Short mmCIF file of C-alpha atoms in Angstrom, two decimals:
data_model
loop_
_atom_site.label_atom_id
_atom_site.label_comp_id
_atom_site.label_asym_id
_atom_site.label_seq_id
_atom_site.Cartn_x
_atom_site.Cartn_y
_atom_site.Cartn_z
CA MET A 1 15.21 81.87 12.65
CA SER A 2 16.30 78.48 14.01
CA LEU A 3 14.31 76.08 14.58
CA ARG A 4 14.94 75.83 18.54
CA SER A 5 13.55 79.89 18.83
CA LYS A 6 10.33 78.34 16.66
CA LEU A 7 9.84 75.08 19.69
CA PHE A 8 10.66 77.92 21.63
CA GLY A 9 9.14 80.61 21.17
CA ALA A 10 5.95 78.25 20.42
CA ILE A 11 6.08 75.99 23.44
CA GLY A 12 6.30 80.15 25.31
CA LEU A 13 3.44 81.74 23.91
CA THR A 14 1.87 77.97 24.84
CA LEU A 15 3.24 78.04 28.21
CA CYS A 16 2.16 81.68 28.67
CA LEU A 17 -1.55 81.66 28.19
CA VAL A 18 -2.05 79.03 30.76
CA LEU A 19 -0.18 80.38 33.54
CA GLY A 20 -2.38 83.49 32.96
CA LEU A 21 -5.57 81.37 32.81
CA LEU A 22 -4.66 80.26 35.72
CA VAL A 23 -3.72 83.17 37.35
CA ALA A 24 -6.98 84.34 36.41
CA LEU A 25 -9.06 81.86 37.44
CA THR A 26 -6.94 81.90 40.80
CA LEU A 27 -8.02 85.71 41.02
CA VAL A 28 -10.98 84.83 40.35
CA GLY A 29 -11.55 82.04 42.95
CA GLU A 30 -10.94 84.31 45.62
CA ARG A 31 -12.20 87.47 44.95
CA ASP A 32 -15.53 85.06 44.89
CA ARG A 33 -13.64 83.59 48.67
CA LEU A 34 -13.75 87.11 49.50
CA GLU A 35 -17.14 88.05 49.21
CA GLY A 36 -18.43 85.61 50.30
CA LEU A 37 -16.20 85.74 53.74
CA ASP A 38 -17.78 89.62 53.40
CA GLU A 39 -21.42 88.72 53.11
CA PHE A 40 -20.63 86.16 56.26
CA ARG A 41 -18.83 89.02 57.89
CA LYS A 42 -21.84 90.88 57.33
CA ALA A 43 -24.50 88.44 58.96
CA THR A 44 -22.38 87.54 62.45
CA LEU A 45 -22.71 91.58 62.81
CA ARG A 46 -26.16 92.04 61.19
CA PHE A 47 -27.11 88.14 63.88
CA ALA A 48 -25.23 90.70 66.70
CA GLY A 49 -27.28 93.87 66.39
CA ASP A 50 -30.11 91.84 66.10
CA LEU A 51 -29.68 89.78 69.42
CA ALA A 52 -28.32 92.48 70.93
CA MET A 53 -31.18 95.45 70.60
CA ARG A 54 -33.23 93.12 73.06
CA LEU A 55 -31.06 92.26 75.30
CA HIS A 56 -30.61 95.05 78.27
CA PRO A 57 -27.73 96.41 79.89
CA GLU A 58 -26.58 94.30 82.44
CA GLY A 59 -28.03 91.10 80.13
CA VAL A 60 -25.33 90.93 78.10
CA GLN A 61 -23.21 88.75 79.74
CA ASP A 62 -24.64 85.23 79.29
CA THR A 63 -25.04 85.37 75.92
CA LEU A 64 -24.02 84.39 72.18
CA LEU A 65 -22.54 87.43 72.40
CA VAL A 66 -20.36 87.42 76.62
CA ASP A 67 -19.98 84.06 77.71
CA ARG A 68 -20.30 84.01 81.53
CA ASP A 69 -16.68 84.82 82.29
CA GLY A 70 -16.95 87.50 80.44
CA LYS A 71 -15.27 86.39 77.20
CA LEU A 72 -15.75 87.76 73.95
CA ASN A 73 -17.29 84.78 71.30
CA PRO A 74 -14.67 84.23 69.05
CA ASP A 75 -16.45 86.28 65.75
CA LEU A 76 -16.21 89.31 67.78
CA ARG A 77 -13.77 92.40 67.57
CA SER A 78 -14.68 93.84 70.60
CA LEU A 79 -18.00 94.52 72.84
CA VAL A 80 -18.99 98.03 74.23
CA VAL A 81 -22.26 99.03 76.06
CA PHE A 82 -22.62 102.23 76.44
CA ARG A 83 -25.83 103.99 78.79
CA ARG A 84 -26.97 106.83 79.77
CA ARG A 85 -28.90 108.05 83.68
CA PRO A 86 -29.29 111.08 84.77
CA GLY A 87 -27.31 112.69 87.48
CA ASP A 88 -24.23 109.83 86.94
CA GLY A 89 -23.51 110.90 83.74
CA ASP A 90 -22.45 108.38 80.69
CA ARG A 91 -20.78 105.26 81.35
CA ALA A 92 -19.31 102.94 79.67
CA ASP A 93 -19.23 99.03 80.64
CA PRO A 94 -16.16 97.63 78.49
CA TYR A 95 -16.93 93.92 76.75
CA GLY A 96 -14.18 93.18 75.47
CA ALA A 97 -12.55 97.45 76.14
CA ALA A 98 -8.93 95.45 76.17
CA LEU A 99 -9.28 95.11 72.39
CA LEU A 100 -10.32 99.27 71.29
CA ASP A 101 -7.70 101.21 70.49
CA ASP A 102 -8.05 104.54 70.64
CA ALA A 103 -9.08 105.47 67.35
CA ASP A 104 -11.74 102.63 67.19
CA ALA A 105 -12.70 103.71 71.25
CA ALA A 106 -13.67 106.77 69.67
CA ARG A 107 -15.35 105.34 67.00
CA ALA A 108 -17.47 103.71 69.00
CA ARG A 109 -17.77 107.28 70.74
CA ALA A 110 -18.82 109.06 67.52
CA LEU A 111 -21.66 105.74 66.85
CA ALA A 112 -23.13 105.63 70.16
CA ASP A 113 -23.88 108.84 70.11
CA LEU A 114 -25.19 109.05 67.02
CA VAL A 115 -27.93 106.41 67.78
CA PHE A 116 -28.54 108.74 70.88
CA VAL A 117 -29.67 111.67 69.23
CA THR A 118 -31.28 109.53 67.17
CA GLY A 119 -32.78 106.50 68.18
CA GLU A 120 -31.96 104.63 65.25
CA SER A 121 -28.03 101.78 65.27
CA ALA A 122 -25.98 103.23 63.28
CA ALA A 123 -22.84 100.97 61.18
CA GLU A 124 -19.29 101.33 60.38
CA GLY A 125 -17.06 98.90 58.00
CA ASP A 126 -17.29 96.33 61.08
CA ALA A 127 -19.40 98.07 63.43
CA LEU A 128 -22.87 98.41 64.13
CA ALA A 129 -23.96 100.29 67.28
CA VAL A 130 -27.20 99.80 67.62
CA PRO A 131 -29.93 100.52 70.94
CA MET A 132 -30.28 97.95 73.26
CA ARG A 133 -33.99 97.83 75.50
CA GLY A 134 -34.62 99.65 78.84
CA GLY A 135 -35.78 102.98 77.82
CA ASP A 136 -39.01 104.76 77.77
CA PRO A 137 -41.60 103.73 74.31
CA GLY A 138 -41.06 106.07 71.70
CA GLY A 139 -38.35 107.12 73.66
CA LEU A 140 -34.59 107.88 73.21
CA PRO A 141 -32.08 105.03 74.05
CA VAL A 142 -30.35 105.01 77.35
CA ALA A 143 -28.35 102.37 76.45
CA VAL A 144 -26.26 102.03 73.69
CA ALA A 145 -24.31 98.70 72.44
CA TYR A 146 -21.26 99.09 69.84
CA ILE A 147 -20.26 95.87 68.51
CA GLU A 148 -17.65 95.03 66.27
CA VAL A 149 -16.68 92.09 64.84
CA GLU A 150 -13.48 90.39 63.77
CA PRO A 151 -11.96 90.97 60.35
CA THR A 152 -9.44 88.30 58.66
CA PRO A 153 -6.82 87.86 59.41
CA TYR A 154 -6.72 86.46 55.08
CA ASP A 155 -4.84 89.34 52.70
CA PRO A 156 -5.77 89.43 49.46
CA VAL A 157 -2.90 91.05 48.23
CA ARG A 158 -0.71 89.07 49.51
CA VAL A 159 -2.42 85.96 48.30
CA SER A 160 -2.38 87.12 45.50
CA GLN A 161 1.20 87.21 44.89
CA VAL A 162 1.71 84.32 46.24
CA SER A 163 -0.21 82.79 43.57
CA PHE A 164 1.35 84.14 41.21
CA LEU A 165 4.28 83.83 41.89
CA VAL A 166 4.02 80.58 42.43
CA VAL A 167 2.21 80.22 38.86
CA VAL A 168 4.94 81.99 36.78
CA GLY A 169 7.70 80.33 38.83
CA ALA A 170 6.11 77.05 37.80
CA GLY A 171 6.42 78.46 34.57
CA LEU A 172 10.21 79.33 34.66
CA VAL A 173 10.49 75.84 36.14
CA LEU A 174 8.50 74.06 33.31
CA LEU A 175 10.34 76.34 30.14
CA GLY A 176 13.38 75.57 30.67
CA VAL A 177 12.32 71.64 31.44
CA THR A 178 10.77 71.70 27.87
CA TRP A 179 13.88 73.86 26.59
CA PHE A 180 16.50 71.22 27.90
CA ILE A 181 14.63 69.07 26.39
CA VAL A 182 13.42 70.13 22.95
CA ASP A 183 17.66 71.73 22.71
CA ARG A 184 19.44 67.96 24.07
CA VAL A 185 16.39 66.31 22.11
CA VAL A 186 15.86 68.16 18.38
CA ALA A 187 17.50 71.11 17.65
CA ARG A 188 21.15 69.08 18.86
CA PRO A 189 20.93 66.58 16.94
CA LEU A 190 19.50 68.61 13.76
CA SER A 191 21.81 71.18 14.02
CA GLU A 192 24.15 68.54 13.86
CA VAL A 193 23.40 67.59 10.70
CA VAL A 194 23.34 70.04 9.03
CA HIS A 195 26.96 70.97 10.02
CA GLY A 196 26.81 66.74 8.27
CA ALA A 197 25.09 68.79 5.17
CA ASN A 198 28.57 71.82 5.19
CA ARG A 199 31.17 69.54 5.06
CA VAL A 200 29.28 67.18 1.76
CA SER A 201 29.17 70.52 0.77
CA VAL A 202 32.59 71.00 0.79
CA GLY A 203 33.23 67.52 0.03
CA ASP A 204 34.21 65.82 2.60
CA TYR A 205 32.25 62.36 3.34
CA GLY A 206 34.23 60.56 6.14
CA THR A 207 33.24 63.15 8.79
CA PRO A 208 29.42 60.91 10.04
CA VAL A 209 27.10 62.19 12.46
CA PRO A 210 27.07 61.59 15.72
CA ALA A 211 24.06 59.73 16.55
CA ALA A 212 22.99 59.23 19.89
CA GLY A 213 22.29 55.62 19.38
CA THR A 214 18.19 56.47 20.84
CA ASP A 215 15.36 55.04 17.95
CA ASP A 216 12.96 58.11 17.86
CA GLU A 217 12.14 59.50 14.63
CA ILE A 218 15.28 62.32 14.32
CA GLN A 219 18.34 59.81 15.10
CA GLN A 220 16.30 57.78 12.19
CA VAL A 221 17.34 61.12 9.91
CA ILE A 222 20.95 61.20 10.99
CA ALA A 223 21.22 57.73 10.55
CA ALA A 224 19.97 57.34 7.00
CA PHE A 225 21.60 60.98 6.19
CA ASN A 226 24.89 59.17 7.18
CA SER A 227 24.06 56.55 4.84
CA MET A 228 23.30 58.45 2.73
CA MET A 229 26.71 60.56 2.99
CA ILE A 230 28.40 57.23 3.12
CA GLU A 231 26.62 55.97 -0.87
CA MET A 232 27.32 59.63 -2.34
CA GLY A 233 30.86 59.07 -0.93
CA THR A 234 31.40 56.22 -3.08
CA LEU A 235 29.62 57.57 -6.56
CA GLN A 236 32.64 60.80 -5.44
CA VAL A 237 34.55 58.32 -5.98
CA ARG A 238 33.54 56.47 -8.92
CA MET A 239 33.12 59.36 -11.20
CA ARG A 240 36.32 60.20 -10.24
CA GLU A 241 37.48 57.01 -12.35
CA ARG A 242 34.57 57.75 -14.94
CA THR A 243 35.37 61.14 -15.34
CA GLN A 244 39.51 60.55 -15.59
CA ASP A 245 38.66 57.89 -17.65
CA ALA A 246 36.92 59.64 -19.67
CA LEU A 247 39.31 62.19 -20.21
CA LEU A 248 41.91 60.13 -21.27
CA THR A 249 39.29 58.70 -23.29
CA ALA A 250 37.99 61.76 -24.35
CA LYS A 251 42.53 63.91 -24.92
CA LYS A 252 42.98 60.13 -27.36
CA THR A 253 40.20 60.64 -29.56
CA GLN A 254 40.82 64.52 -30.00
CA ASP A 255 44.30 63.75 -31.34
CA SER A 256 42.59 61.38 -33.33
CA LEU A 257 40.12 63.90 -34.92
CA VAL A 258 43.13 66.52 -34.77
CA ILE A 259 45.22 63.88 -36.97
CA ALA A 260 42.27 62.46 -39.39
CA GLN A 261 41.48 66.18 -40.12
CA ARG A 262 45.23 66.99 -41.39
CA LEU A 263 44.54 64.19 -43.08
CA ALA A 264 41.39 64.65 -44.72
CA SER A 265 42.31 67.76 -46.34
CA THR A 266 45.76 66.55 -47.19
CA GLY A 267 42.15 64.58 -48.69
CA ARG A 268 40.73 66.74 -50.33
CA LEU A 269 43.77 68.96 -51.89
CA ALA A 270 44.96 65.56 -53.43
CA ALA A 271 43.85 66.35 -57.59
CA GLY A 272 45.80 69.37 -56.67
CA ILE A 273 48.72 67.41 -55.45
CA ALA A 274 47.73 64.30 -58.30
CA HIS A 275 47.71 66.88 -61.17
CA GLU A 276 51.11 68.76 -59.68
CA VAL A 277 52.69 65.27 -59.38
CA ASN A 278 51.34 64.09 -62.30
CA ASN A 279 51.96 67.11 -64.47
CA PRO A 280 56.47 66.85 -64.34
CA LEU A 281 55.97 62.33 -64.47
CA ALA A 282 54.59 62.75 -67.25
CA GLY A 283 57.70 64.95 -69.73
CA MET A 284 59.98 62.46 -67.12
CA LEU A 285 58.72 59.38 -69.11
CA ASN A 286 58.77 60.55 -71.73
CA ALA A 287 62.41 62.37 -71.50
CA VAL A 288 63.15 58.15 -70.62
CA HIS A 289 61.98 57.27 -73.75
CA SER A 290 64.10 58.97 -76.30
CA LEU A 291 67.04 58.94 -73.43
CA ARG A 292 66.77 55.01 -74.71
CA THR A 293 67.59 56.28 -78.07
CA LYS A 294 71.00 55.06 -79.06
CA ASP A 295 71.84 57.57 -81.09
CA MET A 296 70.92 61.07 -79.51
CA PRO A 297 73.39 63.07 -79.24
CA PRO A 298 75.24 64.72 -76.35
CA ALA A 299 73.63 67.84 -76.33
CA LYS A 300 69.60 66.78 -76.43
CA ARG A 301 71.08 63.72 -73.97
CA ASP A 302 71.64 66.52 -71.07
CA GLU A 303 68.50 68.34 -72.30
CA TYR A 304 66.57 65.31 -71.71
CA LEU A 305 68.55 65.03 -67.85
CA GLU A 306 67.54 68.55 -67.34
CA ILE A 307 64.30 67.43 -67.25
CA VAL A 308 64.56 64.24 -65.85
CA GLU A 309 65.88 65.76 -62.40
CA ASP A 310 63.38 69.64 -62.46
CA GLY A 311 60.56 67.09 -62.84
CA LEU A 312 61.84 64.93 -59.09
CA ARG A 313 62.96 68.30 -57.79
CA ARG A 314 58.73 69.23 -58.77
CA ILE A 315 57.78 65.94 -56.88
CA GLN A 316 59.97 66.35 -54.37
CA ALA A 317 58.22 70.05 -53.09
CA THR A 318 54.90 68.48 -53.72
CA VAL A 319 56.24 65.59 -50.54
CA ALA A 320 58.16 67.82 -49.19
CA LYS A 321 54.34 70.34 -48.53
CA ILE A 322 52.28 66.44 -48.10
CA LEU A 323 54.61 65.88 -45.18
CA GLN A 324 54.69 69.05 -43.23
CA PHE A 325 50.59 67.59 -42.67
CA THR A 326 51.94 64.21 -41.91
CA PRO A 327 51.58 63.32 -38.06
CA HIS A 328 54.94 63.99 -35.90
CA LYS A 329 56.55 65.50 -32.19
CA ILE A 330 54.93 68.49 -31.34
CA ALA A 331 58.50 71.36 -30.75
CA PRO A 332 56.87 74.73 -29.64
CA ARG A 333 59.70 77.40 -30.97
CA GLY A 334 59.02 80.88 -32.10
CA VAL A 335 57.29 80.92 -35.02
CA ASP A 336 56.21 84.10 -36.73
CA LEU A 337 53.14 83.98 -38.54
CA ASN A 338 54.57 85.37 -41.46
CA GLU A 339 56.04 81.98 -42.12
CA VAL A 340 53.17 80.04 -41.37
CA VAL A 341 51.14 81.53 -43.87
CA ARG A 342 54.19 80.89 -47.07
CA PRO A 343 53.64 76.66 -46.66
CA VAL A 344 49.49 76.59 -46.31
CA LEU A 345 48.81 78.63 -49.55
CA ALA A 346 51.36 77.48 -51.10
CA LEU A 347 49.22 73.68 -50.87
CA ALA A 348 46.64 75.54 -51.35
CA ARG A 349 47.61 77.07 -54.62
CA HIS A 350 46.36 74.17 -56.83
CA ARG A 351 42.46 74.16 -55.95
CA VAL A 352 43.09 78.33 -55.27
CA GLU A 353 44.19 78.71 -59.29
CA LYS A 354 42.19 76.02 -60.19
CA GLU A 355 39.00 78.15 -59.28
CA GLU A 356 40.21 81.31 -60.08
CA VAL A 357 40.55 82.87 -56.19
CA GLU A 358 42.26 86.11 -56.09
CA VAL A 359 44.44 85.64 -53.29
CA VAL A 360 46.34 87.92 -51.10
CA ALA A 361 48.65 87.95 -48.84
CA VAL A 362 49.37 90.79 -46.92
CA SER A 363 52.28 90.48 -44.04
CA CYS A 364 53.19 93.24 -40.66
CA LEU A 365 55.91 94.48 -41.16
CA GLU A 366 57.52 93.35 -37.29
CA PRO A 367 57.87 89.84 -37.02
CA ALA A 368 54.81 88.34 -35.60
CA ILE A 369 56.67 85.92 -32.87
CA VAL A 370 54.18 83.65 -31.37
CA PHE A 371 55.37 80.56 -29.52
CA GLY A 372 54.41 77.31 -29.99
CA ASP A 373 54.70 74.27 -33.10
CA PRO A 374 54.66 75.63 -37.14
CA TYR A 375 52.67 72.62 -38.40
CA GLU A 376 49.72 73.30 -35.60
CA LEU A 377 49.57 76.21 -36.68
CA GLN A 378 49.65 75.49 -39.38
CA GLN A 379 47.34 72.51 -39.57
CA ALA A 380 44.63 74.80 -37.98
CA LEU A 381 44.79 78.12 -40.89
CA LEU A 382 45.16 74.63 -43.46
CA ASN A 383 41.23 74.36 -42.47
CA VAL A 384 40.04 78.00 -42.59
CA VAL A 385 41.76 78.80 -45.91
CA LEU A 386 39.87 75.35 -47.26
CA ASN A 387 35.87 76.63 -45.36
CA ALA A 388 37.03 80.00 -47.42
CA LEU A 389 37.66 77.97 -50.59
CA ASP A 390 34.42 75.86 -49.90
CA ALA A 391 32.08 79.21 -49.06
CA LEU A 392 33.28 80.64 -52.26
CA GLU A 393 32.66 77.47 -54.01
CA GLU A 394 29.38 77.53 -52.97
CA ALA A 395 28.71 81.88 -53.62
CA HIS A 396 29.22 81.53 -57.22
CA ARG A 397 30.48 85.29 -57.02
CA GLU A 398 31.42 87.03 -60.24
CA THR A 399 35.79 87.64 -58.96
CA PRO A 400 35.77 85.81 -55.84
CA ARG A 401 38.43 86.55 -52.73
CA ILE A 402 40.31 85.99 -49.97
CA GLU A 403 43.36 87.94 -47.50
CA VAL A 404 45.36 86.49 -45.20
CA ARG A 405 46.70 89.32 -43.09
CA THR A 406 48.74 88.84 -40.25
CA SER A 407 49.29 92.17 -37.53
CA VAL A 408 50.53 92.51 -33.91
CA THR A 409 50.25 94.40 -30.96
CA ALA A 410 51.91 95.62 -27.99
CA ASP A 411 51.10 92.05 -26.71
CA GLU A 412 49.36 89.87 -28.81
CA ALA A 413 50.26 88.44 -32.15
CA HIS A 414 47.02 89.44 -34.79
CA LEU A 415 46.49 86.27 -38.42
CA LEU A 416 43.06 87.08 -40.50
CA VAL A 417 41.55 85.00 -42.46
CA ARG A 418 39.23 87.31 -44.62
CA ASP A 419 37.02 85.49 -47.83
CA ASN A 420 33.78 87.41 -49.39
CA GLY A 421 31.74 83.85 -49.25
CA VAL A 422 28.69 82.71 -47.41
CA GLY A 423 29.38 83.09 -44.85
CA MET A 424 27.24 82.13 -42.41
CA LYS A 425 24.65 83.13 -39.99
CA GLU A 426 24.21 84.46 -36.06
CA GLU A 427 22.72 81.73 -34.47
CA ASP A 428 25.06 79.43 -36.23
CA VAL A 429 28.74 81.12 -34.46
CA ALA A 430 27.81 79.88 -31.08
CA ARG A 431 28.45 75.96 -32.72
CA ALA A 432 30.87 77.24 -34.91
CA PHE A 433 33.44 74.99 -32.40
CA ASP A 434 31.22 71.53 -31.75
CA LEU A 435 32.45 68.67 -33.19
CA PHE A 436 31.00 67.29 -35.91
CA PHE A 437 28.95 70.35 -36.62
CA THR A 438 28.82 72.24 -40.33
CA THR A 439 26.49 74.65 -42.33
CA LYS A 440 27.88 72.85 -45.62
CA ASP A 441 24.83 70.08 -47.12
CA PRO A 442 25.34 66.40 -46.64
CA GLY A 443 29.19 64.19 -47.57
CA LYS A 444 30.42 68.00 -48.20
CA GLY A 445 31.66 68.40 -44.16
CA THR A 446 32.39 66.73 -41.67
CA GLY A 447 31.80 69.49 -38.66
CA LEU A 448 35.53 69.31 -37.87
CA GLY A 449 37.98 72.22 -39.53
CA LEU A 450 36.59 75.07 -37.22
CA ALA A 451 35.89 72.76 -34.45
CA THR A 452 40.66 71.73 -35.23
CA ALA A 453 41.04 75.02 -35.49
CA HIS A 454 39.42 75.97 -32.18
CA LYS A 455 41.59 73.19 -29.89
CA ILE A 456 44.61 74.35 -31.52
CA VAL A 457 44.58 77.39 -31.60
CA THR A 458 43.75 76.96 -27.93
CA ASP A 459 46.16 75.09 -26.93
CA HIS A 460 48.44 77.55 -27.80
CA GLY A 461 46.58 79.77 -25.57
CA GLY A 462 45.19 82.18 -27.34
CA ARG A 463 41.18 82.48 -29.28
CA VAL A 464 39.96 81.95 -32.65
CA GLU A 465 36.80 85.66 -32.54
CA LEU A 466 34.01 84.10 -35.71
CA ARG A 467 33.06 87.84 -37.44
CA PRO A 468 29.97 87.24 -40.15
CA LEU A 469 29.50 89.59 -42.33
CA GLY A 470 26.30 88.95 -43.35
CA SER A 471 26.36 88.93 -47.41
CA GLU A 472 29.83 90.02 -47.99
CA GLY A 473 31.64 87.03 -46.72
CA MET A 474 33.23 86.21 -43.05
CA GLU A 475 36.50 86.64 -41.39
CA ILE A 476 37.41 84.64 -38.73
CA GLU A 477 40.77 85.42 -36.84
CA PHE A 478 43.41 83.66 -34.72
CA VAL A 479 44.70 85.42 -31.49
CA LEU A 480 48.18 84.42 -30.26
CA PRO A 481 50.08 85.22 -27.17
CA ARG A 482 53.41 87.54 -28.62
CA PHE A 483 56.43 86.02 -27.59
CA HIS A 484 59.24 88.65 -27.15
CA GLY A 485 62.27 85.14 -26.39
#
């Protein structure tokens, strides 16, 4: 229910109660007044009757009942004297008879006959018949006075109706004026505030609520709301600018973290890389020392030169592996996930051999082509493989094992890495992709491996699924959309 309806309802109920009380008081007052008038008429009738009983029929004139001109008292409606004379029959002196109609005349004669028979006064409504003086003592009267008082011209029903209509009309006018005031002073301004709040909710801070120019409480609320709207608009502009700056900073930070993780992954393999470089270097140094001998046979010289050439090729291949993980310009294209697996396993080969880990690579029969940057995907896979090697090192399995499997469906390509290391707790899965979150001991993990892999895969339109296997290890799967050309 709107505020306008609530206020109007409360005011209307109050007015109805007040008007009802006024109508009740009016009706009660009118009833009391009518009762007073009725008592006055009855007293007048009794007075006239008492006076008539003390008069002879011939003495009616020039009294309080009839003046010398034969006119009735203003409080009387009619006065008729009935006389009974032996031999003459009944004769009526029609004082005021002109005010009687046939029904009144019949009623007057009926009351007079009753008095002639009983000798006692008789009354009916506003009329009274009394015996007059002049009869035999203790006998029946010879004259009867019929007296009728003038009824009041006041109509109580009509007065009540008019009073009720006047009160109701005044109440409706007051209600209409109150509605107009409430609508203009309270409801409409608050409705404008509601519309302004709705505009603010959709981001419109440039359209203030119109003010009436007065200084009441509602206008103060509108002024405060407009000030708040302007302040919120200014804050939104500032927040938008700061958010854009923060997004740019975060983007740069993420790119820097990816590069840092790539270098960190390469650093974790530095021992193996150094071993692969040192072995051919040692053989090459021995061959160079031998080549300095002047009397060396040509066949032996060719053998040492072949050793030097082979060592240089091995160093060149190792350097090529490292260069795959250095910063470069991203160039997305169609990439077979099977071709992503090979260089990663080659780069991790020394650590795999050193820790005697069984690595099983299972490729699908058809190409698992995705659209992306092969070096970025290799970086993501290398992070997962290194995490698997760390988990195996911590688990101390008799037969440590890593399985790398590729598969395809109609619309997706899958790259699964499964190990039988220490795995991950279910409660840690939700935070696994957070930056710097790691379950390893302090100093043994950066917390960037899975976060970097997750960013690379999602940037390629895919997702990373983590499936803890409890004490059996862990499964991490890259799901990427297939590229059909």
